[in-house]
mmCIF file with all atom_site columns, C-alpha atoms and ligand atoms in Angstrom:
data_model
loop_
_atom_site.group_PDB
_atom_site.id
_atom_site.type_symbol
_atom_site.label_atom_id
_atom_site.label_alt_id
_atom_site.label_comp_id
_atom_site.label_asym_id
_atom_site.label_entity_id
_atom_site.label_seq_id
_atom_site.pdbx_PDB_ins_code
_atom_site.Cartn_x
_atom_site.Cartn_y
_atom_site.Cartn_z
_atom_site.occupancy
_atom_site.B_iso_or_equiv
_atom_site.pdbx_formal_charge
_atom_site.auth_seq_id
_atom_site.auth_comp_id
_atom_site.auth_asym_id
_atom_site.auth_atom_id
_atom_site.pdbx_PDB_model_num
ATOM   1   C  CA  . UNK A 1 1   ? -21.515 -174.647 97.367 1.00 0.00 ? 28  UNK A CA  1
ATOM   2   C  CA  . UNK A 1 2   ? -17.936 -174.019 95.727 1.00 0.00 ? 29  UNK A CA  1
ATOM   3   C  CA  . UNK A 1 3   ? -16.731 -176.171 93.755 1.00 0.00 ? 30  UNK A CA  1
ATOM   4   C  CA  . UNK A 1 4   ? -12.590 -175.810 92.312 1.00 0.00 ? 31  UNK A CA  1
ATOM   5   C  CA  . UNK A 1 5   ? -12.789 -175.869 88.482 1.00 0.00 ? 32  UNK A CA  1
ATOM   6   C  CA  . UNK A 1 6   ? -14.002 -173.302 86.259 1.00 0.00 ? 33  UNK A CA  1
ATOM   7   C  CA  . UNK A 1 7   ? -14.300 -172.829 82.122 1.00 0.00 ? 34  UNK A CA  1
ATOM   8   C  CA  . UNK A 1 8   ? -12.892 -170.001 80.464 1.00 0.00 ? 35  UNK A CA  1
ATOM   9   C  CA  . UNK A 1 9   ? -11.935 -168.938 76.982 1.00 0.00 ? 36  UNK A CA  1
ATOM   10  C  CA  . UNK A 1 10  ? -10.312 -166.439 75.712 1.00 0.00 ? 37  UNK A CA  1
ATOM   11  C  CA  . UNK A 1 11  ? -11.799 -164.744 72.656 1.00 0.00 ? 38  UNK A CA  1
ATOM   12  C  CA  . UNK A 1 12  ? -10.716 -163.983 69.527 1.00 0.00 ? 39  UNK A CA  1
ATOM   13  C  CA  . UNK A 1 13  ? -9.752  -160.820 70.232 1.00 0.00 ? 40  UNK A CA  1
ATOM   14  C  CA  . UNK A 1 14  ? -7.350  -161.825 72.414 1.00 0.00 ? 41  UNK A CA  1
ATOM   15  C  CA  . UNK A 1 15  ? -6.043  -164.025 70.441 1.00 0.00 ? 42  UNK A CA  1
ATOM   16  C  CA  . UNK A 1 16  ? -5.983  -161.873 66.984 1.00 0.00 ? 43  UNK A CA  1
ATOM   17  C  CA  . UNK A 1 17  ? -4.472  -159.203 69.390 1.00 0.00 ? 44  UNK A CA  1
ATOM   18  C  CA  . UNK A 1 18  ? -1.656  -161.224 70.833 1.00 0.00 ? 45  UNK A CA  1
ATOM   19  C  CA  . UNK A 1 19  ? -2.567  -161.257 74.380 1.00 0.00 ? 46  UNK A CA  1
ATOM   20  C  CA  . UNK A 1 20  ? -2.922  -165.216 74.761 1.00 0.00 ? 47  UNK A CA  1
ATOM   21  C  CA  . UNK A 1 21  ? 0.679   -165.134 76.542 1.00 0.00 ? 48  UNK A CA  1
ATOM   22  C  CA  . UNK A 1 22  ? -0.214  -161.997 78.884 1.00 0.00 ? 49  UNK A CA  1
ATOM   23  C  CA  . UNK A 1 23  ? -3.758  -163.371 79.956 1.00 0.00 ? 50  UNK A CA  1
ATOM   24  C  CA  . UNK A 1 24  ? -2.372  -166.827 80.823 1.00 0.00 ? 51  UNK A CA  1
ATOM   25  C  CA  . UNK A 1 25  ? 0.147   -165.004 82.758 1.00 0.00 ? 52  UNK A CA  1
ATOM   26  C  CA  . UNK A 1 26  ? -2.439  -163.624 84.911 1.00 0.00 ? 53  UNK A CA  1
ATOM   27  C  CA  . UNK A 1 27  ? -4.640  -166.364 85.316 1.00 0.00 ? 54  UNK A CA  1
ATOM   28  C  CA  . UNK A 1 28  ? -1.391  -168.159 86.267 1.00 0.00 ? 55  UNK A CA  1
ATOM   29  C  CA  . UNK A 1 29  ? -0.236  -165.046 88.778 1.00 0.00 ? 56  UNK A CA  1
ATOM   30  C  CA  . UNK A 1 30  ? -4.157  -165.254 90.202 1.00 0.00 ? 57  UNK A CA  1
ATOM   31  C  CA  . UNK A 1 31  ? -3.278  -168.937 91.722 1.00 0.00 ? 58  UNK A CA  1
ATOM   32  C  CA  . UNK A 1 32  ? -5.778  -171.204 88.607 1.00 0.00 ? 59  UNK A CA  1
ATOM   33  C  CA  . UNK A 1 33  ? -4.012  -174.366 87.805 1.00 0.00 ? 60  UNK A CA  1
ATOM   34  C  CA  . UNK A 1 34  ? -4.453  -175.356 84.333 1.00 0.00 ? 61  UNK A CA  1
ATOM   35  C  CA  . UNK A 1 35  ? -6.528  -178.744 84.019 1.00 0.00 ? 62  UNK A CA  1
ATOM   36  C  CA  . UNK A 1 36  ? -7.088  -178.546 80.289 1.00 0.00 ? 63  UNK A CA  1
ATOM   37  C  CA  . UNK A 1 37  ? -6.322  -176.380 77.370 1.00 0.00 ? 64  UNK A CA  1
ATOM   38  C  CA  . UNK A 1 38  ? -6.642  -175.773 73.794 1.00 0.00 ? 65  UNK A CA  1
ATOM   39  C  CA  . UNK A 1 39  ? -6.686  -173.449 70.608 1.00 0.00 ? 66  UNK A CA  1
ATOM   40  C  CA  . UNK A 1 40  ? -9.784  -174.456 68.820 1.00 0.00 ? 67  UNK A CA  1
ATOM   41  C  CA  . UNK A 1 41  ? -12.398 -172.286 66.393 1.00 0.00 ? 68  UNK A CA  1
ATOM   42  C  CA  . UNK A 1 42  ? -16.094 -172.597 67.268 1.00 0.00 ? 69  UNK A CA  1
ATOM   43  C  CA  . UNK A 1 43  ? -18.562 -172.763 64.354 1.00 0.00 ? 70  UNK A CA  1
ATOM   44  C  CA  . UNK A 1 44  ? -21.723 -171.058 63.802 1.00 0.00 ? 71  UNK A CA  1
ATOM   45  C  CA  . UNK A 1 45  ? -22.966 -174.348 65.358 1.00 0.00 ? 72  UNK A CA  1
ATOM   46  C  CA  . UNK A 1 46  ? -21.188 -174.678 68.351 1.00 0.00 ? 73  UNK A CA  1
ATOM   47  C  CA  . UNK A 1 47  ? -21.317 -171.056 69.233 1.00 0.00 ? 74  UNK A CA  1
ATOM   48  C  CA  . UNK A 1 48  ? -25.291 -171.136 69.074 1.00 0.00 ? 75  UNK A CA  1
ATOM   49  C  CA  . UNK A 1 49  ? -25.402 -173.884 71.132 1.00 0.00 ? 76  UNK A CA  1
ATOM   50  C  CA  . UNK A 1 50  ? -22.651 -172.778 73.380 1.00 0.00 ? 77  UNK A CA  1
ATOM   51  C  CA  . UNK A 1 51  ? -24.628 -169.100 74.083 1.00 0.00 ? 78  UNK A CA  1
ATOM   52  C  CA  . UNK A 1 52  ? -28.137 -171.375 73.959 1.00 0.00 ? 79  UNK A CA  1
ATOM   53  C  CA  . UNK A 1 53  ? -29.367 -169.417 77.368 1.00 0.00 ? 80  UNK A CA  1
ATOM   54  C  CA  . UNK A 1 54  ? -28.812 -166.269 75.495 1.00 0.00 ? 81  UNK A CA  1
ATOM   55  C  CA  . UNK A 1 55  ? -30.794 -166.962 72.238 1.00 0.00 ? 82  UNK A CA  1
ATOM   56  C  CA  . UNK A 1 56  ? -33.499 -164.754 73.161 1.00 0.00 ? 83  UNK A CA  1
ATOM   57  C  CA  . UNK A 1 57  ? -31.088 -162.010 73.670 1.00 0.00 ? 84  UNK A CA  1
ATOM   58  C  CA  . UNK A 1 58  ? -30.802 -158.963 71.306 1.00 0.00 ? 85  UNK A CA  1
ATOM   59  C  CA  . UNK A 1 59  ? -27.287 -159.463 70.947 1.00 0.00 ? 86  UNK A CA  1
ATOM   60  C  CA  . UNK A 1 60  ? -27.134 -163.349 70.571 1.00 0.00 ? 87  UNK A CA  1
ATOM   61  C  CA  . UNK A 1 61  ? -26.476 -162.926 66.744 1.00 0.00 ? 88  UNK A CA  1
ATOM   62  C  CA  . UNK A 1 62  ? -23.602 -160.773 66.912 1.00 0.00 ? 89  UNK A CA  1
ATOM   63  C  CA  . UNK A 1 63  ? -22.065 -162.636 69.602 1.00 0.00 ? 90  UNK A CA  1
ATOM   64  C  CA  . UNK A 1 64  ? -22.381 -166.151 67.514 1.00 0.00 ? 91  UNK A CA  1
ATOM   65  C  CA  . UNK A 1 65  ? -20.760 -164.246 64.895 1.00 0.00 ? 92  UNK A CA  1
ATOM   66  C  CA  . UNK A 1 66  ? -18.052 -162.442 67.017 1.00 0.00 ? 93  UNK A CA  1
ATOM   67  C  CA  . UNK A 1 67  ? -17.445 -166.001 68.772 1.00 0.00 ? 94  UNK A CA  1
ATOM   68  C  CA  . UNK A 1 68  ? -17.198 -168.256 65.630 1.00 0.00 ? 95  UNK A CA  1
ATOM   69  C  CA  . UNK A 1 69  ? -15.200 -165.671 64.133 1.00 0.00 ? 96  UNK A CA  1
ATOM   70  C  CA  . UNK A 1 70  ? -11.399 -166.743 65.001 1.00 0.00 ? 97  UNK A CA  1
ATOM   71  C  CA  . UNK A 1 71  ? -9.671  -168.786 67.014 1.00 0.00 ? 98  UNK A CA  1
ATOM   72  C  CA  . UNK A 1 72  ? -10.195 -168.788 70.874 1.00 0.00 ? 99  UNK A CA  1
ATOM   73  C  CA  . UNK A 1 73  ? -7.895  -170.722 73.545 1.00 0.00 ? 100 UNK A CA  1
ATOM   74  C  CA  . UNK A 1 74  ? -10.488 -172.715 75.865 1.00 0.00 ? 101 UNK A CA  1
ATOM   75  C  CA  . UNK A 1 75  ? -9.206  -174.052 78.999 1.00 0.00 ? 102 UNK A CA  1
ATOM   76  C  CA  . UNK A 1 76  ? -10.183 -175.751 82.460 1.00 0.00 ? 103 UNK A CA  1
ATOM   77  C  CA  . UNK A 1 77  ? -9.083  -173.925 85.321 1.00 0.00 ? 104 UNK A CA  1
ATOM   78  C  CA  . UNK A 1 78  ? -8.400  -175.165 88.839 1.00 0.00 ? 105 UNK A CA  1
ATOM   79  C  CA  . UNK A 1 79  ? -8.872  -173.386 92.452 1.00 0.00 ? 106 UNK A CA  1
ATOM   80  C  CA  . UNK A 1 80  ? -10.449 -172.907 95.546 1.00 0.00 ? 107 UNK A CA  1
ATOM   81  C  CA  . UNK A 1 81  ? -13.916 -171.065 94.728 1.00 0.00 ? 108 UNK A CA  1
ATOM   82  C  CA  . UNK A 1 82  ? -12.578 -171.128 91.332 1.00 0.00 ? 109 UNK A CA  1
ATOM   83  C  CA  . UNK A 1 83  ? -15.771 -169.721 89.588 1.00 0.00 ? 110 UNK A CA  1
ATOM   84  C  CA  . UNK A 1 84  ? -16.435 -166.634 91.764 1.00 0.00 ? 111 UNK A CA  1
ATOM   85  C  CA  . UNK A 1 85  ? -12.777 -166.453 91.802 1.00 0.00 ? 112 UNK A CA  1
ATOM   86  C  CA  . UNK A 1 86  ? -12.370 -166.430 88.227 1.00 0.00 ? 113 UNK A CA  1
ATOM   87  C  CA  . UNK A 1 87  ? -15.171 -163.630 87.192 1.00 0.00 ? 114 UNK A CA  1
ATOM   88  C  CA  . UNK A 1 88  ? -13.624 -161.659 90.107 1.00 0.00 ? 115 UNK A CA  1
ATOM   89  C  CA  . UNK A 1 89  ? -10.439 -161.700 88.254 1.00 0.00 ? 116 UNK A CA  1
ATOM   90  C  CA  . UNK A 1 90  ? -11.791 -160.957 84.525 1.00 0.00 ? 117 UNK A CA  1
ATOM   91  C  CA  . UNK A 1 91  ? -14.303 -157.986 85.555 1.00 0.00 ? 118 UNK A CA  1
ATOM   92  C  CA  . UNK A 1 92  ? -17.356 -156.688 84.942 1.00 0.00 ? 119 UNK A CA  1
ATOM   93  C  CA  . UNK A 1 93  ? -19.112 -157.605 81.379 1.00 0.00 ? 120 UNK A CA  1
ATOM   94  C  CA  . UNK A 1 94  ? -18.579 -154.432 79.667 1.00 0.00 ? 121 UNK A CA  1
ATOM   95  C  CA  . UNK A 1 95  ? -14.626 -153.111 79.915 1.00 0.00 ? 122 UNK A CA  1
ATOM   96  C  CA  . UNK A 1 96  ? -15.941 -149.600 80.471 1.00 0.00 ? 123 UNK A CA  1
ATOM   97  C  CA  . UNK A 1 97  ? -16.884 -150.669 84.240 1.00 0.00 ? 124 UNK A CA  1
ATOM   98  C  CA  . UNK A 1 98  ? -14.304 -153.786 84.811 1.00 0.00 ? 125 UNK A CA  1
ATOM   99  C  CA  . UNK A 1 99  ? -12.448 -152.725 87.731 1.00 0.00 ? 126 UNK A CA  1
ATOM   100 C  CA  . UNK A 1 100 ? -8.390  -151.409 87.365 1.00 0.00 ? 127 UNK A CA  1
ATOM   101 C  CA  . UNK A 1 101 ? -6.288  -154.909 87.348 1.00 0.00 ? 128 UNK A CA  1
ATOM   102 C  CA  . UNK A 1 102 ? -9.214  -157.209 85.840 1.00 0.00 ? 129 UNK A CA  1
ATOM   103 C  CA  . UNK A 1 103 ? -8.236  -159.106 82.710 1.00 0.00 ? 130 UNK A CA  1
ATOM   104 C  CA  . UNK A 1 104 ? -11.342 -156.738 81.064 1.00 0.00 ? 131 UNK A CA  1
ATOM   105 C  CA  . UNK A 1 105 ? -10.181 -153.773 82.195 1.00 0.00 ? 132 UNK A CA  1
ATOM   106 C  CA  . UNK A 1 106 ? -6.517  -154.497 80.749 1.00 0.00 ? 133 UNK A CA  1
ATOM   107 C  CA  . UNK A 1 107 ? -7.243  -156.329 77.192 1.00 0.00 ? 134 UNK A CA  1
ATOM   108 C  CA  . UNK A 1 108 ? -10.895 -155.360 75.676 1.00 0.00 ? 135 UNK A CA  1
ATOM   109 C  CA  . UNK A 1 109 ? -12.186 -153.392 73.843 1.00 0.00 ? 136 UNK A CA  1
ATOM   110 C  CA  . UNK A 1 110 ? -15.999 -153.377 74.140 1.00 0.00 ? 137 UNK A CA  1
ATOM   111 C  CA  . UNK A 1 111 ? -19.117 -155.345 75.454 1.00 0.00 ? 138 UNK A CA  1
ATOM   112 C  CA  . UNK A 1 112 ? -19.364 -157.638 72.732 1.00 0.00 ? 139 UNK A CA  1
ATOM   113 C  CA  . UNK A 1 113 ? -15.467 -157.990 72.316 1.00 0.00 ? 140 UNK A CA  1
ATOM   114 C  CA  . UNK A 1 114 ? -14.550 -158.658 75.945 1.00 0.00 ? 141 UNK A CA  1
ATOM   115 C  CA  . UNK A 1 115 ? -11.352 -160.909 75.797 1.00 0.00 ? 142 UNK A CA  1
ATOM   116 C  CA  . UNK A 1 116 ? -12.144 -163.340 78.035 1.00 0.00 ? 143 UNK A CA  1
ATOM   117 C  CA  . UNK A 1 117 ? -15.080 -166.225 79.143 1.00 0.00 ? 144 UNK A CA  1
ATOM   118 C  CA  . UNK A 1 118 ? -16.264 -166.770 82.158 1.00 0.00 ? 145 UNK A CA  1
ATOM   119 C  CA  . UNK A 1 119 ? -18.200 -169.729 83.808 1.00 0.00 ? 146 UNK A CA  1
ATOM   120 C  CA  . UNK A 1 120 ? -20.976 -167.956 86.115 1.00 0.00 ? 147 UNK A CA  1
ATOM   121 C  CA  . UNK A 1 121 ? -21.789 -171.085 88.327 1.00 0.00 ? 148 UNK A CA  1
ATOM   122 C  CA  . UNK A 1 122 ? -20.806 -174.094 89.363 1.00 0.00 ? 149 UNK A CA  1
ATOM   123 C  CA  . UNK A 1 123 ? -23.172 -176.209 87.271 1.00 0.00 ? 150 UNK A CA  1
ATOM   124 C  CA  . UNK A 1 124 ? -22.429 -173.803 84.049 1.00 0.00 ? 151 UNK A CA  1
ATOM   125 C  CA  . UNK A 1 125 ? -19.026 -174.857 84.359 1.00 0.00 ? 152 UNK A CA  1
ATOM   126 C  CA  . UNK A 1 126 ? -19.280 -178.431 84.194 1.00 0.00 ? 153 UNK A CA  1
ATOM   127 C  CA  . UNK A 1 127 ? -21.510 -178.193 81.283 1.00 0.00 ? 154 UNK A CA  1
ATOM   128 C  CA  . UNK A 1 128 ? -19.386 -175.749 79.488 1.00 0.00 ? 155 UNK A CA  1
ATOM   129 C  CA  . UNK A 1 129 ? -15.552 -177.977 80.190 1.00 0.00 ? 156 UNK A CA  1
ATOM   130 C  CA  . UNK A 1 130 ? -17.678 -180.968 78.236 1.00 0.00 ? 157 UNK A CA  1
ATOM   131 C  CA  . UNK A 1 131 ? -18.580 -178.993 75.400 1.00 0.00 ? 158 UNK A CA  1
ATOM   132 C  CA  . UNK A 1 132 ? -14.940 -178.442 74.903 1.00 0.00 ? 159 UNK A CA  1
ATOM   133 C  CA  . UNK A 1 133 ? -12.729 -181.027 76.494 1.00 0.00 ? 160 UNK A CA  1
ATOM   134 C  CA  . UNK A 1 134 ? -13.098 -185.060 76.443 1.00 0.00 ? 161 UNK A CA  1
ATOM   135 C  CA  . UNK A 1 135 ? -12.285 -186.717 79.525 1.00 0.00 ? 162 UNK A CA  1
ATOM   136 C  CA  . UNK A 1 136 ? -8.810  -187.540 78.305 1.00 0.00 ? 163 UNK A CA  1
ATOM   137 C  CA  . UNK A 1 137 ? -7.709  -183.732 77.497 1.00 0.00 ? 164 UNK A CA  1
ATOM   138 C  CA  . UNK A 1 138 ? -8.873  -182.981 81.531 1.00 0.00 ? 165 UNK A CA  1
ATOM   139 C  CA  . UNK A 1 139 ? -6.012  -183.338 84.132 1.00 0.00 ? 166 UNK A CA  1
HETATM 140 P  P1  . DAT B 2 .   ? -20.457 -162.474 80.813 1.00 0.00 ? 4   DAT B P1  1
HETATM 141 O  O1  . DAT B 2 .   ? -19.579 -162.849 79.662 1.00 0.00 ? 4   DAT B O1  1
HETATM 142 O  O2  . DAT B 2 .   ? -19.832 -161.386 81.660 1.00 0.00 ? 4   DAT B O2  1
HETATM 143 O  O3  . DAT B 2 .   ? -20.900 -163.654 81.653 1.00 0.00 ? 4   DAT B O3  1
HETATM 144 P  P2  . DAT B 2 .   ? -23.152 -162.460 79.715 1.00 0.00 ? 4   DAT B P2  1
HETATM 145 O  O4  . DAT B 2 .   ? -23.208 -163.900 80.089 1.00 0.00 ? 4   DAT B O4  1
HETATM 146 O  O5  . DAT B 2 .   ? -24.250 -161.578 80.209 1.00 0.00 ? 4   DAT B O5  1
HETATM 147 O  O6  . DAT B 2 .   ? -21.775 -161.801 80.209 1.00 0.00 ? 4   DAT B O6  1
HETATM 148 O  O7  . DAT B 2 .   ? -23.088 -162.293 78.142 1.00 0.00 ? 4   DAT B O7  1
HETATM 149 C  C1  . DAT B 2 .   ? -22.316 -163.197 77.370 1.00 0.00 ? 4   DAT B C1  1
HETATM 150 C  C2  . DAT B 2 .   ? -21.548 -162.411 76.343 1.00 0.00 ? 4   DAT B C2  1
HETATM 151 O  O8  . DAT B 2 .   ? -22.461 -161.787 75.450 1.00 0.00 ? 4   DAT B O8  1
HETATM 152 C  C3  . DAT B 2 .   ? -20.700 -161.261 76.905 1.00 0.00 ? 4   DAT B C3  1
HETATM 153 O  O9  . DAT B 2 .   ? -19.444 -161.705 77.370 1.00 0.00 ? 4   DAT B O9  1
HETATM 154 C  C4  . DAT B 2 .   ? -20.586 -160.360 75.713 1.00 0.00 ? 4   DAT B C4  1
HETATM 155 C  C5  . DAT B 2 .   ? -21.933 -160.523 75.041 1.00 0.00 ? 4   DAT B C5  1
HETATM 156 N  N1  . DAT B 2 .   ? -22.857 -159.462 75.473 1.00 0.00 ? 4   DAT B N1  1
HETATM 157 C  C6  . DAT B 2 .   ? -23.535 -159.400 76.642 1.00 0.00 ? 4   DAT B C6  1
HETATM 158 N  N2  . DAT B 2 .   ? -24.291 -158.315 76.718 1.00 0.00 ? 4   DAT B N2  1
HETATM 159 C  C7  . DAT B 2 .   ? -24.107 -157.659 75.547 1.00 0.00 ? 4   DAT B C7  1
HETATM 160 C  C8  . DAT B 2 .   ? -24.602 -156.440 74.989 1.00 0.00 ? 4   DAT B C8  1
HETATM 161 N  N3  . DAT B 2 .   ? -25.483 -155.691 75.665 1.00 0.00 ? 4   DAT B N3  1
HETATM 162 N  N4  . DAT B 2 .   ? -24.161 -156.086 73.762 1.00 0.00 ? 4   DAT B N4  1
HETATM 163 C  C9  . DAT B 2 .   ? -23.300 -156.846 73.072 1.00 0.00 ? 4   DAT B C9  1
HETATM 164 N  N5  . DAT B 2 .   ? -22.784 -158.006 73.527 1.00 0.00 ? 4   DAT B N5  1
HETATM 165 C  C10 . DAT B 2 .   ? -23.181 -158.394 74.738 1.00 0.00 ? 4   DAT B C10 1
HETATM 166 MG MG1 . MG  B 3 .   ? -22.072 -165.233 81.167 1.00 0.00 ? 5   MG  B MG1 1
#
């Protein structure tokens, strides 16, 4: 079942790169409605927990690292099937194979530095806006 709301965050690459303004602009172009937003820097802490599902993973240090590393701008995002939606519009996990147009394909630069998050279900999503947002920043 679709729900509307998705999490995303843009990494700090695209923040240290200057492509917070550009991304938003085609999140915004891609019909999301913003429901909550922030720049906000993840410790060690928070990104372990944050990437929990992928502690087993070979890369799970290196993306703690890469995450905690710099600022990020986290948001809520609002739409019809907003989660399939959403990972339609930021492409494929590694740049090299994001489609032409994606927000991948345009701003990063490798697997581990991919620009943007993306919620991968429904249930992910919820859990992932509460890590970040307090009812009161969610409109
Ligand atoms: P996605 O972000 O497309 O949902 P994921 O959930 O499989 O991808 O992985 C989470 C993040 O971990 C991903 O955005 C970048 C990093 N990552 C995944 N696979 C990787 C790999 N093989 N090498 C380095 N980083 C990787
Ligand atoms: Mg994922």
């Amino acid at each position: 079942m679709a729900t509307n709301r998705t999490f995303t965050m843009l990494k700090p690459d695209s923040v240290e790169n200057g492509y917070i303004g550009a991304i938003l602009e085609k999140i915004s172009a891609a019909g999301f409605r913003i429901a909550a937003m922030k720049m906000t820097q993840m410790t060690v802490s928070d990104a372990k927990a944050f990437y929990a599902v992928h502690s087993e993973r070979p890369f799970y240090g290196e993306l703690v690292e890469f995450m905690s590393s710099g600022p990020i701008v986290a948001a809520i995002l609002e739409k019809n099937n907003a989660v399939e939606d959403f990972r339609v519009l930021i492409g494929a996990t590694n740049p090299a194979d994001a489609a032409e147009g994606t927000i991948r394909k345009l701003y990063a630069s490798s697997m581990g530095e991919n620009a943007v998050h993306g919620s991968d279900s429904d249930e992910n999503a919820a859990i992932e806006g509460a890590f970040h947002f307090s009812g009161r920043e969610i409109f």
